[in-house]
Amino acid sequence: MYQYYKGLIIREGADGIKGDIIKKMYNEVGWVSASQPLWLDEKYEICFKNSSWVFTVWDKEDMIAMVRVVSDRVMTATIQDLAVKEEYRGKGIGKKLVDLCLEKLPHGNWWVHTTPENYDFYKKCRFEIPQISDSSSMIYMGYIKAKLEGHR
């Protein structure tokens, strides 16, 4: 599926999106180093293909934003990654991507992995910060172990 948004193309799905394009996007938003080994390209591509939903935004041939979701497609979903290149931020692109995700499971429970500087953005997208005493969410961050072992 393709749709137009403010002169950009939004594409649904991961088919044909190569790992090097994903890595370039991650690098440009500061998530990874450009000097990562080539074998990680395949890992990024597999992450996209195995996601429940992926939306990417393109300015001609350049991926300028993306979101990927992991979900059971019935009750719960988690926004794993949402990235918008710096020069495209503040134009409603990130919110549009979140809205497209929420349309996939409008009555489901949604989670997002984010950092405190993004809380206000997600609040605008109808997310709430649960009281810590009300939350049963816990996390194991395997990437820390991977980094210590030289895999990242």
JSON list of C-alpha atoms in Angstrom, two decimals:
[
{"chain": "A", "resi": 1, "resn": "MET", "atom": "CA", "xyz": [0.00, 0.00, 0.00]},
{"chain": "A", "resi": 2, "resn": "TYR", "atom": "CA", "xyz": [1.18, 3.48, -0.83]},
{"chain": "A", "resi": 3, "resn": "GLN", "atom": "CA", "xyz": [-0.25, 6.82, 0.16]},
{"chain": "A", "resi": 4, "resn": "TYR", "atom": "CA", "xyz": [0.84, 10.40, -0.18]},
{"chain": "A", "resi": 5, "resn": "TYR", "atom": "CA", "xyz": [1.42, 12.72, 2.75]},
{"chain": "A", "resi": 6, "resn": "LYS", "atom": "CA", "xyz": [2.61, 16.31, 2.32]},
{"chain": "A", "resi": 7, "resn": "GLY", "atom": "CA", "xyz": [4.41, 15.48, -0.92]},
{"chain": "A", "resi": 8, "resn": "LEU", "atom": "CA", "xyz": [6.05, 12.35, 0.50]},
{"chain": "A", "resi": 9, "resn": "ILE", "atom": "CA", "xyz": [5.25, 8.69, -0.10]},
{"chain": "A", "resi": 10, "resn": "ILE", "atom": "CA", "xyz": [4.26, 6.43, 2.80]},
{"chain": "A", "resi": 11, "resn": "ARG", "atom": "CA", "xyz": [4.76, 2.77, 2.06]},
{"chain": "A", "resi": 12, "resn": "GLU", "atom": "CA", "xyz": [3.35, -0.11, 4.11]},
{"chain": "A", "resi": 13, "resn": "GLY", "atom": "CA", "xyz": [5.39, -3.30, 4.39]},
{"chain": "A", "resi": 14, "resn": "ALA", "atom": "CA", "xyz": [9.02, -4.35, 4.46]},
{"chain": "A", "resi": 15, "resn": "ASP", "atom": "CA", "xyz": [9.28, -6.05, 1.06]},
{"chain": "A", "resi": 16, "resn": "GLY", "atom": "CA", "xyz": [12.28, -4.85, -0.91]},
{"chain": "A", "resi": 17, "resn": "ILE", "atom": "CA", "xyz": [13.76, -2.73, 1.87]},
{"chain": "A", "resi": 18, "resn": "LYS", "atom": "CA", "xyz": [17.40, -3.76, 2.13]},
{"chain": "A", "resi": 19, "resn": "GLY", "atom": "CA", "xyz": [19.34, -3.81, 5.36]},
{"chain": "A", "resi": 20, "resn": "ASP", "atom": "CA", "xyz": [21.83, -1.19, 4.19]},
{"chain": "A", "resi": 21, "resn": "ILE", "atom": "CA", "xyz": [18.97, 1.31, 3.72]},
{"chain": "A", "resi": 22, "resn": "ILE", "atom": "CA", "xyz": [17.69, 0.57, 7.22]},
{"chain": "A", "resi": 23, "resn": "LYS", "atom": "CA", "xyz": [21.19, 0.90, 8.68]},
{"chain": "A", "resi": 24, "resn": "LYS", "atom": "CA", "xyz": [21.65, 4.22, 6.86]},
{"chain": "A", "resi": 25, "resn": "MET", "atom": "CA", "xyz": [18.39, 5.48, 8.37]},
{"chain": "A", "resi": 26, "resn": "TYR", "atom": "CA", "xyz": [19.38, 4.30, 11.86]},
{"chain": "A", "resi": 27, "resn": "ASN", "atom": "CA", "xyz": [22.78, 5.97, 11.43]},
{"chain": "A", "resi": 28, "resn": "GLU", "atom": "CA", "xyz": [21.30, 9.27, 10.29]},
{"chain": "A", "resi": 29, "resn": "VAL", "atom": "CA", "xyz": [19.09, 9.47, 13.39]},
{"chain": "A", "resi": 30, "resn": "GLY", "atom": "CA", "xyz": [22.02, 8.58, 15.64]},
{"chain": "A", "resi": 31, "resn": "TRP", "atom": "CA", "xyz": [21.03, 5.05, 16.64]},
{"chain": "A", "resi": 32, "resn": "VAL", "atom": "CA", "xyz": [23.98, 3.16, 15.10]},
{"chain": "A", "resi": 33, "resn": "SER", "atom": "CA", "xyz": [27.46, 3.82, 13.79]},
{"chain": "A", "resi": 34, "resn": "ALA", "atom": "CA", "xyz": [28.08, 3.94, 10.05]},
{"chain": "A", "resi": 35, "resn": "SER", "atom": "CA", "xyz": [31.08, 1.67, 10.61]},
{"chain": "A", "resi": 36, "resn": "GLN", "atom": "CA", "xyz": [29.01, -1.31, 11.76]},
{"chain": "A", "resi": 37, "resn": "PRO", "atom": "CA", "xyz": [29.94, -4.60, 10.10]},
{"chain": "A", "resi": 38, "resn": "LEU", "atom": "CA", "xyz": [28.11, -5.55, 6.91]},
{"chain": "A", "resi": 39, "resn": "TRP", "atom": "CA", "xyz": [26.61, -8.68, 8.47]},
{"chain": "A", "resi": 40, "resn": "LEU", "atom": "CA", "xyz": [24.36, -6.42, 10.56]},
{"chain": "A", "resi": 41, "resn": "ASP", "atom": "CA", "xyz": [22.61, -5.29, 7.36]},
{"chain": "A", "resi": 42, "resn": "GLU", "atom": "CA", "xyz": [21.00, -8.72, 7.14]},
{"chain": "A", "resi": 43, "resn": "LYS", "atom": "CA", "xyz": [19.98, -8.53, 10.80]},
{"chain": "A", "resi": 44, "resn": "TYR", "atom": "CA", "xyz": [18.19, -5.20, 10.21]},
{"chain": "A", "resi": 45, "resn": "GLU", "atom": "CA", "xyz": [16.45, -6.61, 7.15]},
{"chain": "A", "resi": 46, "resn": "ILE", "atom": "CA", "xyz": [15.25, -9.65, 9.11]},
{"chain": "A", "resi": 47, "resn": "CYS", "atom": "CA", "xyz": [13.99, -7.39, 11.93]},
{"chain": "A", "resi": 48, "resn": "PHE", "atom": "CA", "xyz": [11.89, -5.48, 9.42]},
{"chain": "A", "resi": 49, "resn": "LYS", "atom": "CA", "xyz": [10.57, -8.61, 7.68]},
{"chain": "A", "resi": 50, "resn": "ASN", "atom": "CA", "xyz": [9.64, -10.25, 10.99]},
{"chain": "A", "resi": 51, "resn": "SER", "atom": "CA", "xyz": [7.80, -7.18, 12.27]},
{"chain": "A", "resi": 52, "resn": "SER", "atom": "CA", "xyz": [4.01, -7.23, 12.28]},
{"chain": "A", "resi": 53, "resn": "TRP", "atom": "CA", "xyz": [3.71, -3.85, 10.60]},
{"chain": "A", "resi": 54, "resn": "VAL", "atom": "CA", "xyz": [6.23, -1.54, 8.97]},
{"chain": "A", "resi": 55, "resn": "PHE", "atom": "CA", "xyz": [5.62, 1.89, 7.50]},
{"chain": "A", "resi": 56, "resn": "THR", "atom": "CA", "xyz": [8.34, 3.86, 5.75]},
{"chain": "A", "resi": 57, "resn": "VAL", "atom": "CA", "xyz": [8.26, 7.42, 4.43]},
{"chain": "A", "resi": 58, "resn": "TRP", "atom": "CA", "xyz": [10.17, 8.34, 1.29]},
{"chain": "A", "resi": 59, "resn": "ASP", "atom": "CA", "xyz": [11.27, 11.62, -0.24]},
{"chain": "A", "resi": 60, "resn": "LYS", "atom": "CA", "xyz": [11.95, 10.41, -3.76]},
{"chain": "A", "resi": 61, "resn": "GLU", "atom": "CA", "xyz": [14.52, 7.58, -3.25]},
{"chain": "A", "resi": 62, "resn": "ASP", "atom": "CA", "xyz": [15.49, 8.55, 0.30]},
{"chain": "A", "resi": 63, "resn": "MET", "atom": "CA", "xyz": [13.89, 6.87, 3.34]},
{"chain": "A", "resi": 64, "resn": "ILE", "atom": "CA", "xyz": [13.29, 9.78, 5.71]},
{"chain": "A", "resi": 65, "resn": "ALA", "atom": "CA", "xyz": [11.15, 8.12, 8.39]},
{"chain": "A", "resi": 66, "resn": "MET", "atom": "CA", "xyz": [10.05, 4.69, 9.54]},
{"chain": "A", "resi": 67, "resn": "VAL", "atom": "CA", "xyz": [8.15, 2.80, 12.20]},
{"chain": "A", "resi": 68, "resn": "ARG", "atom": "CA", "xyz": [8.04, -0.89, 12.94]},
{"chain": "A", "resi": 69, "resn": "VAL", "atom": "CA", "xyz": [5.66, -2.76, 15.24]},
{"chain": "A", "resi": 70, "resn": "VAL", "atom": "CA", "xyz": [5.69, -6.19, 16.85]},
{"chain": "A", "resi": 71, "resn": "SER", "atom": "CA", "xyz": [2.21, -7.50, 17.66]},
{"chain": "A", "resi": 72, "resn": "ASP", "atom": "CA", "xyz": [0.02, -10.56, 18.13]},
{"chain": "A", "resi": 73, "resn": "ARG", "atom": "CA", "xyz": [-2.40, -8.65, 15.82]},
{"chain": "A", "resi": 74, "resn": "VAL", "atom": "CA", "xyz": [-5.28, -9.30, 18.22]},
{"chain": "A", "resi": 75, "resn": "MET", "atom": "CA", "xyz": [-4.70, -7.76, 21.65]},
{"chain": "A", "resi": 76, "resn": "THR", "atom": "CA", "xyz": [-1.28, -6.14, 22.00]},
{"chain": "A", "resi": 77, "resn": "ALA", "atom": "CA", "xyz": [1.31, -4.28, 19.98]},
{"chain": "A", "resi": 78, "resn": "THR", "atom": "CA", "xyz": [4.61, -2.56, 20.66]},
{"chain": "A", "resi": 79, "resn": "ILE", "atom": "CA", "xyz": [6.21, 0.21, 18.65]},
{"chain": "A", "resi": 80, "resn": "GLN", "atom": "CA", "xyz": [9.79, -1.01, 18.52]},
{"chain": "A", "resi": 81, "resn": "ASP", "atom": "CA", "xyz": [11.31, 1.76, 16.40]},
{"chain": "A", "resi": 82, "resn": "LEU", "atom": "CA", "xyz": [10.07, 5.14, 15.26]},
{"chain": "A", "resi": 83, "resn": "ALA", "atom": "CA", "xyz": [12.59, 7.37, 13.52]},
{"chain": "A", "resi": 84, "resn": "VAL", "atom": "CA", "xyz": [12.31, 10.60, 11.56]},
{"chain": "A", "resi": 85, "resn": "LYS", "atom": "CA", "xyz": [15.37, 12.30, 10.09]},
{"chain": "A", "resi": 86, "resn": "GLU", "atom": "CA", "xyz": [16.21, 15.57, 11.81]},
{"chain": "A", "resi": 87, "resn": "GLU", "atom": "CA", "xyz": [15.33, 17.88, 8.91]},
{"chain": "A", "resi": 88, "resn": "TYR", "atom": "CA", "xyz": [11.86, 16.32, 8.60]},
{"chain": "A", "resi": 89, "resn": "ARG", "atom": "CA", "xyz": [10.90, 16.53, 12.28]},
{"chain": "A", "resi": 90, "resn": "GLY", "atom": "CA", "xyz": [8.11, 18.84, 13.42]},
{"chain": "A", "resi": 91, "resn": "LYS", "atom": "CA", "xyz": [6.10, 18.30, 10.21]},
{"chain": "A", "resi": 92, "resn": "GLY", "atom": "CA", "xyz": [3.64, 15.73, 11.57]},
{"chain": "A", "resi": 93, "resn": "ILE", "atom": "CA", "xyz": [5.35, 12.74, 9.97]},
{"chain": "A", "resi": 94, "resn": "GLY", "atom": "CA", "xyz": [6.03, 10.87, 13.22]},
{"chain": "A", "resi": 95, "resn": "LYS", "atom": "CA", "xyz": [2.47, 11.40, 14.42]},
{"chain": "A", "resi": 96, "resn": "LYS", "atom": "CA", "xyz": [1.13, 10.23, 11.05]},
{"chain": "A", "resi": 97, "resn": "LEU", "atom": "CA", "xyz": [3.15, 7.03, 11.36]},
{"chain": "A", "resi": 98, "resn": "VAL", "atom": "CA", "xyz": [1.87, 6.39, 14.89]},
{"chain": "A", "resi": 99, "resn": "ASP", "atom": "CA", "xyz": [-1.71, 7.03, 13.72]},
{"chain": "A", "resi": 100, "resn": "LEU", "atom": "CA", "xyz": [-1.27, 4.49, 10.90]},
{"chain": "A", "resi": 101, "resn": "CYS", "atom": "CA", "xyz": [-0.04, 1.95, 13.44]},
{"chain": "A", "resi": 102, "resn": "LEU", "atom": "CA", "xyz": [-2.92, 2.56, 15.84]},
{"chain": "A", "resi": 103, "resn": "GLU", "atom": "CA", "xyz": [-5.39, 2.06, 12.97]},
{"chain": "A", "resi": 104, "resn": "LYS", "atom": "CA", "xyz": [-4.09, -1.51, 12.63]},
{"chain": "A", "resi": 105, "resn": "LEU", "atom": "CA", "xyz": [-5.21, -2.43, 16.16]},
{"chain": "A", "resi": 106, "resn": "PRO", "atom": "CA", "xyz": [-7.53, 0.37, 17.33]},
{"chain": "A", "resi": 107, "resn": "HIS", "atom": "CA", "xyz": [-8.88, -1.48, 20.38]},
{"chain": "A", "resi": 108, "resn": "GLY", "atom": "CA", "xyz": [-5.62, -3.15, 21.37]},
{"chain": "A", "resi": 109, "resn": "ASN", "atom": "CA", "xyz": [-3.17, -2.34, 24.11]},
{"chain": "A", "resi": 110, "resn": "TRP", "atom": "CA", "xyz": [-0.14, -0.52, 22.75]},
{"chain": "A", "resi": 111, "resn": "TRP", "atom": "CA", "xyz": [3.32, -0.08, 24.23]},
{"chain": "A", "resi": 112, "resn": "VAL", "atom": "CA", "xyz": [6.23, 1.97, 23.01]},
{"chain": "A", "resi": 113, "resn": "HIS", "atom": "CA", "xyz": [9.94, 1.77, 23.73]},
{"chain": "A", "resi": 114, "resn": "THR", "atom": "CA", "xyz": [11.16, 5.34, 24.09]},
{"chain": "A", "resi": 115, "resn": "THR", "atom": "CA", "xyz": [13.20, 7.79, 26.13]},
{"chain": "A", "resi": 116, "resn": "PRO", "atom": "CA", "xyz": [12.03, 10.62, 28.40]},
{"chain": "A", "resi": 117, "resn": "GLU", "atom": "CA", "xyz": [12.72, 13.31, 25.80]},
{"chain": "A", "resi": 118, "resn": "ASN", "atom": "CA", "xyz": [10.03, 11.71, 23.61]},
{"chain": "A", "resi": 119, "resn": "TYR", "atom": "CA", "xyz": [7.29, 11.49, 26.26]},
{"chain": "A", "resi": 120, "resn": "ASP", "atom": "CA", "xyz": [5.55, 14.70, 25.13]},
{"chain": "A", "resi": 121, "resn": "PHE", "atom": "CA", "xyz": [5.45, 13.46, 21.55]},
{"chain": "A", "resi": 122, "resn": "TYR", "atom": "CA", "xyz": [3.82, 10.17, 22.54]},
{"chain": "A", "resi": 123, "resn": "LYS", "atom": "CA", "xyz": [1.36, 11.96, 24.82]},
{"chain": "A", "resi": 124, "resn": "LYS", "atom": "CA", "xyz": [0.23, 13.90, 21.71]},
{"chain": "A", "resi": 125, "resn": "CYS", "atom": "CA", "xyz": [-0.31, 10.49, 20.10]},
{"chain": "A", "resi": 126, "resn": "ARG", "atom": "CA", "xyz": [-2.65, 9.44, 22.97]},
{"chain": "A", "resi": 127, "resn": "PHE", "atom": "CA", "xyz": [-0.12, 7.37, 24.93]},
{"chain": "A", "resi": 128, "resn": "GLU", "atom": "CA", "xyz": [0.04, 7.66, 28.70]},
{"chain": "A", "resi": 129, "resn": "ILE", "atom": "CA", "xyz": [2.79, 7.08, 31.23]},
{"chain": "A", "resi": 130, "resn": "PRO", "atom": "CA", "xyz": [1.47, 4.53, 33.74]},
{"chain": "A", "resi": 131, "resn": "GLN", "atom": "CA", "xyz": [2.10, 4.98, 37.42]},
{"chain": "A", "resi": 132, "resn": "ILE", "atom": "CA", "xyz": [5.04, 2.77, 38.32]},
{"chain": "A", "resi": 133, "resn": "SER", "atom": "CA", "xyz": [2.97, 1.09, 41.06]},
{"chain": "A", "resi": 134, "resn": "ASP", "atom": "CA", "xyz": [0.26, 0.27, 38.47]},
{"chain": "A", "resi": 135, "resn": "SER", "atom": "CA", "xyz": [2.66, -1.15, 35.92]},
{"chain": "A", "resi": 136, "resn": "SER", "atom": "CA", "xyz": [3.78, -4.73, 35.68]},
{"chain": "A", "resi": 137, "resn": "SER", "atom": "CA", "xyz": [6.12, -4.13, 32.75]},
{"chain": "A", "resi": 138, "resn": "MET", "atom": "CA", "xyz": [9.68, -5.28, 33.16]},
{"chain": "A", "resi": 139, "resn": "ILE", "atom": "CA", "xyz": [12.47, -5.38, 30.63]},
{"chain": "A", "resi": 140, "resn": "TYR", "atom": "CA", "xyz": [15.61, -7.33, 29.80]},
{"chain": "A", "resi": 141, "resn": "MET", "atom": "CA", "xyz": [17.88, -5.39, 27.45]},
{"chain": "A", "resi": 142, "resn": "GLY", "atom": "CA", "xyz": [19.85, -8.07, 25.61]},
{"chain": "A", "resi": 143, "resn": "TYR", "atom": "CA", "xyz": [21.60, -5.45, 23.49]},
{"chain": "A", "resi": 144, "resn": "ILE", "atom": "CA", "xyz": [23.70, -4.50, 26.54]},
{"chain": "A", "resi": 145, "resn": "LYS", "atom": "CA", "xyz": [25.02, -8.05, 26.80]},
{"chain": "A", "resi": 146, "resn": "ALA", "atom": "CA", "xyz": [25.57, -8.13, 23.03]},
{"chain": "A", "resi": 147, "resn": "LYS", "atom": "CA", "xyz": [27.56, -4.89, 23.19]},
{"chain": "A", "resi": 148, "resn": "LEU", "atom": "CA", "xyz": [29.71, -6.19, 26.06]},
{"chain": "A", "resi": 149, "resn": "GLU", "atom": "CA", "xyz": [30.40, -9.35, 24.07]},
{"chain": "A", "resi": 150, "resn": "GLY", "atom": "CA", "xyz": [31.36, -7.37, 20.95]},
{"chain": "A", "resi": 151, "resn": "HIS", "atom": "CA", "xyz": [28.31, -8.19, 18.85]},
{"chain": "A", "resi": 152, "resn": "ARG", "atom": "CA", "xyz": [27.15, -4.58, 18.41]}
]
